[in-house]
């Protein structure tokens, strides 16, 4: 199953802020975490992640710093700011509203999408 590009874009900010709320992280680790969380269904590229991280940094939602680990190359780590945590809380509230509405539609009187397709056959 491939997740639609629009849905990936809409969920990108809360995903990255949520991952950074767990712990400071760097690009490759964020990409790996997204892949793990989605069971491999979301396969983000650097071309999607880094422009988002730069935008979040411009907005003050994340901060970055270079860190060196012995035996490894320097990495740019990102951490969520207080502003980013507030944005994450607002995005979560909005996503909860959307998910609850979809559950009502799919589990309520309208039935599931597959049931609707069966009704057309």
JSON list of C-alpha atoms in Angstrom, two decimals:
[
{"chain": "A", "resi": 1, "resn": "UNK", "atom": "CA", "xyz": [0.00, 0.00, 0.00]},
{"chain": "A", "resi": 2, "resn": "UNK", "atom": "CA", "xyz": [1.29, 3.43, -0.87]},
{"chain": "A", "resi": 3, "resn": "UNK", "atom": "CA", "xyz": [0.22, 6.38, 1.28]},
{"chain": "A", "resi": 4, "resn": "UNK", "atom": "CA", "xyz": [-1.04, 9.28, -0.82]},
{"chain": "A", "resi": 5, "resn": "UNK", "atom": "CA", "xyz": [1.35, 12.20, -1.23]},
{"chain": "A", "resi": 6, "resn": "UNK", "atom": "CA", "xyz": [-1.18, 14.69, 0.21]},
{"chain": "A", "resi": 7, "resn": "UNK", "atom": "CA", "xyz": [-1.63, 12.60, 3.37]},
{"chain": "A", "resi": 8, "resn": "UNK", "atom": "CA", "xyz": [2.14, 12.26, 3.80]},
{"chain": "A", "resi": 9, "resn": "UNK", "atom": "CA", "xyz": [2.53, 16.03, 3.48]},
{"chain": "A", "resi": 10, "resn": "UNK", "atom": "CA", "xyz": [-0.28, 16.76, 5.92]},
{"chain": "A", "resi": 11, "resn": "UNK", "atom": "CA", "xyz": [1.16, 14.45, 8.56]},
{"chain": "A", "resi": 12, "resn": "UNK", "atom": "CA", "xyz": [4.81, 15.44, 8.14]},
{"chain": "A", "resi": 13, "resn": "UNK", "atom": "CA", "xyz": [5.00, 18.25, 10.70]},
{"chain": "A", "resi": 14, "resn": "UNK", "atom": "CA", "xyz": [3.32, 16.41, 13.59]},
{"chain": "A", "resi": 15, "resn": "UNK", "atom": "CA", "xyz": [5.40, 13.30, 12.85]},
{"chain": "A", "resi": 16, "resn": "UNK", "atom": "CA", "xyz": [8.72, 15.11, 12.98]},
{"chain": "A", "resi": 17, "resn": "UNK", "atom": "CA", "xyz": [7.77, 17.20, 16.01]},
{"chain": "A", "resi": 18, "resn": "UNK", "atom": "CA", "xyz": [6.50, 14.04, 17.75]},
{"chain": "A", "resi": 19, "resn": "UNK", "atom": "CA", "xyz": [9.73, 12.17, 17.09]},
{"chain": "A", "resi": 20, "resn": "UNK", "atom": "CA", "xyz": [11.78, 15.12, 18.34]},
{"chain": "A", "resi": 21, "resn": "UNK", "atom": "CA", "xyz": [9.56, 15.36, 21.42]},
{"chain": "A", "resi": 22, "resn": "UNK", "atom": "CA", "xyz": [10.73, 11.82, 22.27]},
{"chain": "A", "resi": 23, "resn": "UNK", "atom": "CA", "xyz": [14.41, 12.80, 22.02]},
{"chain": "A", "resi": 24, "resn": "UNK", "atom": "CA", "xyz": [16.84, 14.99, 20.09]},
{"chain": "A", "resi": 25, "resn": "UNK", "atom": "CA", "xyz": [17.69, 13.36, 16.78]},
{"chain": "A", "resi": 26, "resn": "UNK", "atom": "CA", "xyz": [19.39, 13.79, 13.39]},
{"chain": "A", "resi": 27, "resn": "UNK", "atom": "CA", "xyz": [18.17, 13.38, 9.83]},
{"chain": "A", "resi": 28, "resn": "UNK", "atom": "CA", "xyz": [18.99, 9.76, 9.11]},
{"chain": "A", "resi": 29, "resn": "UNK", "atom": "CA", "xyz": [17.66, 8.63, 12.50]},
{"chain": "A", "resi": 30, "resn": "UNK", "atom": "CA", "xyz": [14.41, 10.56, 11.94]},
{"chain": "A", "resi": 31, "resn": "UNK", "atom": "CA", "xyz": [13.94, 8.90, 8.53]},
{"chain": "A", "resi": 32, "resn": "UNK", "atom": "CA", "xyz": [14.62, 5.49, 10.07]},
{"chain": "A", "resi": 33, "resn": "UNK", "atom": "CA", "xyz": [12.15, 6.14, 12.94]},
{"chain": "A", "resi": 34, "resn": "UNK", "atom": "CA", "xyz": [9.38, 7.16, 10.51]},
{"chain": "A", "resi": 35, "resn": "UNK", "atom": "CA", "xyz": [9.96, 3.99, 8.52]},
{"chain": "A", "resi": 36, "resn": "UNK", "atom": "CA", "xyz": [9.82, 1.88, 11.72]},
{"chain": "A", "resi": 37, "resn": "UNK", "atom": "CA", "xyz": [6.71, 3.60, 13.07]},
{"chain": "A", "resi": 38, "resn": "UNK", "atom": "CA", "xyz": [4.84, 3.04, 9.82]},
{"chain": "A", "resi": 39, "resn": "UNK", "atom": "CA", "xyz": [5.91, -0.56, 9.39]},
{"chain": "A", "resi": 40, "resn": "UNK", "atom": "CA", "xyz": [7.75, 0.48, 6.24]},
{"chain": "A", "resi": 41, "resn": "UNK", "atom": "CA", "xyz": [4.67, 2.06, 4.63]},
{"chain": "A", "resi": 42, "resn": "UNK", "atom": "CA", "xyz": [6.12, 5.57, 4.83]},
{"chain": "A", "resi": 43, "resn": "UNK", "atom": "CA", "xyz": [9.42, 5.76, 3.02]},
{"chain": "A", "resi": 44, "resn": "UNK", "atom": "CA", "xyz": [10.45, 9.39, 3.35]},
{"chain": "A", "resi": 45, "resn": "UNK", "atom": "CA", "xyz": [13.40, 10.79, 1.46]},
{"chain": "A", "resi": 46, "resn": "UNK", "atom": "CA", "xyz": [15.94, 13.40, 2.50]},
{"chain": "A", "resi": 47, "resn": "UNK", "atom": "CA", "xyz": [14.26, 15.69, -0.04]},
{"chain": "A", "resi": 48, "resn": "UNK", "atom": "CA", "xyz": [11.11, 15.64, 2.06]},
{"chain": "A", "resi": 49, "resn": "UNK", "atom": "CA", "xyz": [12.71, 15.76, 5.52]},
{"chain": "A", "resi": 50, "resn": "UNK", "atom": "CA", "xyz": [15.36, 18.47, 5.28]},
{"chain": "A", "resi": 51, "resn": "UNK", "atom": "CA", "xyz": [13.18, 21.24, 3.79]},
{"chain": "A", "resi": 52, "resn": "UNK", "atom": "CA", "xyz": [10.66, 20.48, 6.55]},
{"chain": "A", "resi": 53, "resn": "UNK", "atom": "CA", "xyz": [13.35, 20.64, 9.26]},
{"chain": "A", "resi": 54, "resn": "UNK", "atom": "CA", "xyz": [14.61, 23.95, 7.84]},
{"chain": "A", "resi": 55, "resn": "UNK", "atom": "CA", "xyz": [11.07, 25.36, 7.79]},
{"chain": "A", "resi": 56, "resn": "UNK", "atom": "CA", "xyz": [10.44, 24.22, 11.39]},
{"chain": "A", "resi": 57, "resn": "UNK", "atom": "CA", "xyz": [13.72, 25.83, 12.40]},
{"chain": "A", "resi": 58, "resn": "UNK", "atom": "CA", "xyz": [12.78, 29.14, 10.70]},
{"chain": "A", "resi": 59, "resn": "UNK", "atom": "CA", "xyz": [9.45, 29.06, 12.56]},
{"chain": "A", "resi": 60, "resn": "UNK", "atom": "CA", "xyz": [11.26, 28.48, 15.86]},
{"chain": "A", "resi": 61, "resn": "UNK", "atom": "CA", "xyz": [9.71, 25.03, 16.41]},
{"chain": "A", "resi": 62, "resn": "UNK", "atom": "CA", "xyz": [13.09, 23.25, 16.36]},
{"chain": "A", "resi": 63, "resn": "UNK", "atom": "CA", "xyz": [16.70, 24.18, 17.04]},
{"chain": "A", "resi": 64, "resn": "UNK", "atom": "CA", "xyz": [19.79, 22.50, 15.65]},
{"chain": "A", "resi": 65, "resn": "UNK", "atom": "CA", "xyz": [23.38, 22.02, 16.70]},
{"chain": "A", "resi": 66, "resn": "UNK", "atom": "CA", "xyz": [26.35, 20.06, 15.40]},
{"chain": "A", "resi": 67, "resn": "UNK", "atom": "CA", "xyz": [27.54, 17.23, 17.63]},
{"chain": "A", "resi": 68, "resn": "UNK", "atom": "CA", "xyz": [30.55, 14.98, 17.37]},
{"chain": "A", "resi": 69, "resn": "UNK", "atom": "CA", "xyz": [30.64, 11.42, 18.60]},
{"chain": "A", "resi": 70, "resn": "UNK", "atom": "CA", "xyz": [34.00, 9.68, 18.93]},
{"chain": "A", "resi": 71, "resn": "UNK", "atom": "CA", "xyz": [34.58, 7.42, 15.96]},
{"chain": "A", "resi": 72, "resn": "UNK", "atom": "CA", "xyz": [31.68, 8.85, 13.97]},
{"chain": "A", "resi": 73, "resn": "UNK", "atom": "CA", "xyz": [31.28, 11.89, 11.76]},
{"chain": "A", "resi": 74, "resn": "UNK", "atom": "CA", "xyz": [29.64, 15.10, 13.00]},
{"chain": "A", "resi": 75, "resn": "UNK", "atom": "CA", "xyz": [25.88, 15.14, 12.83]},
{"chain": "A", "resi": 76, "resn": "UNK", "atom": "CA", "xyz": [23.39, 17.97, 12.94]},
{"chain": "A", "resi": 77, "resn": "UNK", "atom": "CA", "xyz": [20.98, 17.23, 15.77]},
{"chain": "A", "resi": 78, "resn": "UNK", "atom": "CA", "xyz": [17.53, 18.76, 16.04]},
{"chain": "A", "resi": 79, "resn": "UNK", "atom": "CA", "xyz": [15.57, 19.37, 19.20]},
{"chain": "A", "resi": 80, "resn": "UNK", "atom": "CA", "xyz": [12.03, 20.56, 19.64]},
{"chain": "A", "resi": 81, "resn": "UNK", "atom": "CA", "xyz": [11.52, 23.96, 21.31]},
{"chain": "A", "resi": 82, "resn": "UNK", "atom": "CA", "xyz": [8.75, 25.12, 23.64]},
{"chain": "A", "resi": 83, "resn": "UNK", "atom": "CA", "xyz": [7.07, 26.66, 20.57]},
{"chain": "A", "resi": 84, "resn": "UNK", "atom": "CA", "xyz": [7.40, 23.32, 18.78]},
{"chain": "A", "resi": 85, "resn": "UNK", "atom": "CA", "xyz": [5.76, 21.47, 21.66]},
{"chain": "A", "resi": 86, "resn": "UNK", "atom": "CA", "xyz": [2.86, 23.94, 21.55]},
{"chain": "A", "resi": 87, "resn": "UNK", "atom": "CA", "xyz": [2.56, 23.41, 17.78]},
{"chain": "A", "resi": 88, "resn": "UNK", "atom": "CA", "xyz": [2.64, 19.64, 18.29]},
{"chain": "A", "resi": 89, "resn": "UNK", "atom": "CA", "xyz": [-0.17, 19.87, 20.87]},
{"chain": "A", "resi": 90, "resn": "UNK", "atom": "CA", "xyz": [-2.29, 21.94, 18.44]},
{"chain": "A", "resi": 91, "resn": "UNK", "atom": "CA", "xyz": [-1.59, 19.58, 15.53]},
{"chain": "A", "resi": 92, "resn": "UNK", "atom": "CA", "xyz": [-2.49, 16.60, 17.72]},
{"chain": "A", "resi": 93, "resn": "UNK", "atom": "CA", "xyz": [-5.79, 18.25, 18.69]},
{"chain": "A", "resi": 94, "resn": "UNK", "atom": "CA", "xyz": [-6.60, 18.80, 15.01]},
{"chain": "A", "resi": 95, "resn": "UNK", "atom": "CA", "xyz": [-5.62, 15.25, 14.01]},
{"chain": "A", "resi": 96, "resn": "UNK", "atom": "CA", "xyz": [-7.74, 13.82, 16.84]},
{"chain": "A", "resi": 97, "resn": "UNK", "atom": "CA", "xyz": [-10.71, 15.74, 15.44]},
{"chain": "A", "resi": 98, "resn": "UNK", "atom": "CA", "xyz": [-10.10, 14.40, 11.93]},
{"chain": "A", "resi": 99, "resn": "UNK", "atom": "CA", "xyz": [-9.57, 10.81, 13.11]},
{"chain": "A", "resi": 100, "resn": "UNK", "atom": "CA", "xyz": [-12.68, 10.90, 15.32]},
{"chain": "A", "resi": 101, "resn": "UNK", "atom": "CA", "xyz": [-14.79, 12.21, 12.42]},
{"chain": "A", "resi": 102, "resn": "UNK", "atom": "CA", "xyz": [-13.49, 9.50, 10.09]},
{"chain": "A", "resi": 103, "resn": "UNK", "atom": "CA", "xyz": [-14.20, 6.81, 12.69]},
{"chain": "A", "resi": 104, "resn": "UNK", "atom": "CA", "xyz": [-17.77, 8.06, 13.03]},
{"chain": "A", "resi": 105, "resn": "UNK", "atom": "CA", "xyz": [-18.23, 7.93, 9.27]},
{"chain": "A", "resi": 106, "resn": "UNK", "atom": "CA", "xyz": [-16.59, 4.55, 8.76]},
{"chain": "A", "resi": 107, "resn": "UNK", "atom": "CA", "xyz": [-17.97, 2.81, 11.86]},
{"chain": "A", "resi": 108, "resn": "UNK", "atom": "CA", "xyz": [-21.27, 4.63, 12.09]},
{"chain": "A", "resi": 109, "resn": "UNK", "atom": "CA", "xyz": [-24.34, 4.64, 9.90]},
{"chain": "A", "resi": 110, "resn": "UNK", "atom": "CA", "xyz": [-22.28, 4.93, 6.71]},
{"chain": "A", "resi": 111, "resn": "UNK", "atom": "CA", "xyz": [-20.45, 1.66, 7.27]},
{"chain": "A", "resi": 112, "resn": "UNK", "atom": "CA", "xyz": [-16.96, 0.85, 6.11]},
{"chain": "A", "resi": 113, "resn": "UNK", "atom": "CA", "xyz": [-15.60, 1.86, 2.69]},
{"chain": "A", "resi": 114, "resn": "UNK", "atom": "CA", "xyz": [-15.29, -1.80, 1.73]},
{"chain": "A", "resi": 115, "resn": "UNK", "atom": "CA", "xyz": [-18.94, -2.39, 2.64]},
{"chain": "A", "resi": 116, "resn": "UNK", "atom": "CA", "xyz": [-19.88, 0.55, 0.45]},
{"chain": "A", "resi": 117, "resn": "UNK", "atom": "CA", "xyz": [-17.91, -0.96, -2.43]},
{"chain": "A", "resi": 118, "resn": "UNK", "atom": "CA", "xyz": [-19.66, -4.27, -1.85]},
{"chain": "A", "resi": 119, "resn": "UNK", "atom": "CA", "xyz": [-22.98, -2.45, -2.09]},
{"chain": "A", "resi": 120, "resn": "UNK", "atom": "CA", "xyz": [-22.05, -1.24, -5.55]},
{"chain": "A", "resi": 121, "resn": "UNK", "atom": "CA", "xyz": [-21.14, -4.67, -6.88]}
]
